[in-house]
């Protein structure tokens, strides 16, 4: 799928999708995609902040004792790509 002006790309480590709810269920890629959709149109930093908030809410407890890193990078393309 080609990028268009205004499109965002989100990079993340497995600590995001493997964030565990109190019952042990992982956040997963489908839920992460839903979270990204809820933040549609946000600036990259706002998108990252929103996703971190979603991960914290999913975990449902203080972020003490994380067993994996949580890294999120969002970039937005605001130009035109040359024809290929």
Short mmCIF file of C-alpha atoms in Angstrom, two decimals:
data_model
loop_
_atom_site.label_atom_id
_atom_site.label_comp_id
_atom_site.label_asym_id
_atom_site.label_seq_id
_atom_site.Cartn_x
_atom_site.Cartn_y
_atom_site.Cartn_z
CA UNK A 1 0.00 0.00 0.00
CA UNK A 2 1.61 3.31 -1.02
CA UNK A 3 1.90 6.18 1.44
CA UNK A 4 -0.11 9.31 0.80
CA UNK A 5 0.42 12.73 2.31
CA UNK A 6 -0.94 12.74 5.86
CA UNK A 7 -0.49 8.99 6.39
CA UNK A 8 1.19 7.83 9.59
CA UNK A 9 3.38 4.81 10.23
CA UNK A 10 3.76 3.36 13.73
CA UNK A 11 6.75 1.26 14.78
CA UNK A 12 6.61 -0.61 18.08
CA UNK A 13 8.39 -3.29 20.05
CA UNK A 14 6.76 -6.53 21.11
CA UNK A 15 6.38 -5.15 24.63
CA UNK A 16 3.43 -3.14 23.30
CA UNK A 17 1.45 -6.03 21.82
CA UNK A 18 2.50 -8.32 24.66
CA UNK A 19 1.38 -5.89 27.37
CA UNK A 20 -0.69 -8.02 29.75
CA UNK A 21 -4.06 -7.21 31.25
CA UNK A 22 -4.47 -8.20 34.92
CA UNK A 23 -5.95 -11.53 33.73
CA UNK A 24 -2.89 -12.28 31.58
CA UNK A 25 -4.37 -11.54 28.15
CA UNK A 26 -2.05 -9.74 25.70
CA UNK A 27 -3.04 -6.45 24.09
CA UNK A 28 -2.30 -7.96 20.67
CA UNK A 29 -2.05 -6.49 17.19
CA UNK A 30 -5.80 -6.21 16.54
CA UNK A 31 -6.39 -4.16 19.68
CA UNK A 32 -3.33 -2.04 18.89
CA UNK A 33 -4.74 -1.34 15.42
CA UNK A 34 -8.04 -0.31 17.04
CA UNK A 35 -6.12 2.04 19.36
CA UNK A 36 -4.32 3.57 16.37
CA UNK A 37 -7.70 4.06 14.66
CA UNK A 38 -9.07 5.90 17.70
CA UNK A 39 -6.13 8.33 17.50
CA UNK A 40 -6.65 8.89 13.75
CA UNK A 41 -5.45 12.30 12.63
CA UNK A 42 -3.30 12.98 15.70
CA UNK A 43 0.14 14.51 15.36
CA UNK A 44 2.88 11.85 15.78
CA UNK A 45 3.63 12.79 19.42
CA UNK A 46 -0.08 12.81 20.21
CA UNK A 47 -0.41 9.38 18.61
CA UNK A 48 2.45 8.01 20.72
CA UNK A 49 0.97 9.55 23.89
CA UNK A 50 -2.44 8.09 23.07
CA UNK A 51 -1.03 4.61 22.45
CA UNK A 52 1.02 4.68 25.66
CA UNK A 53 -2.15 5.65 27.53
CA UNK A 54 -4.00 2.74 25.93
CA UNK A 55 -1.23 0.32 26.96
CA UNK A 56 -1.30 1.65 30.54
CA UNK A 57 -5.09 1.36 30.68
CA UNK A 58 -4.93 -2.19 29.27
CA UNK A 59 -2.45 -3.20 31.96
CA UNK A 60 -4.89 -1.86 34.55
CA UNK A 61 -2.26 -1.31 37.20
CA UNK A 62 0.86 0.70 37.94
CA UNK A 63 3.69 0.12 35.48
CA UNK A 64 5.95 -1.42 38.13
CA UNK A 65 7.76 -4.59 37.26
CA UNK A 66 7.57 -4.39 33.47
CA UNK A 67 9.07 -7.55 32.01
CA UNK A 68 9.59 -6.14 28.50
CA UNK A 69 10.37 -2.79 26.95
CA UNK A 70 7.59 -0.63 25.54
CA UNK A 71 8.75 1.50 22.63
CA UNK A 72 6.54 3.36 20.16
CA UNK A 73 7.68 5.60 17.30
CA UNK A 74 5.20 7.36 15.03
CA UNK A 75 6.03 9.25 11.86
CA UNK A 76 3.73 11.08 9.49
CA UNK A 77 4.40 11.52 5.80
CA UNK A 78 3.61 15.09 4.74
CA UNK A 79 4.90 15.15 1.20
CA UNK A 80 4.77 13.49 -2.16
CA UNK A 81 6.68 10.36 -3.08
CA UNK A 82 8.28 10.26 -6.52
CA UNK A 83 6.61 7.98 -9.05
CA UNK A 84 8.22 4.57 -9.33
#
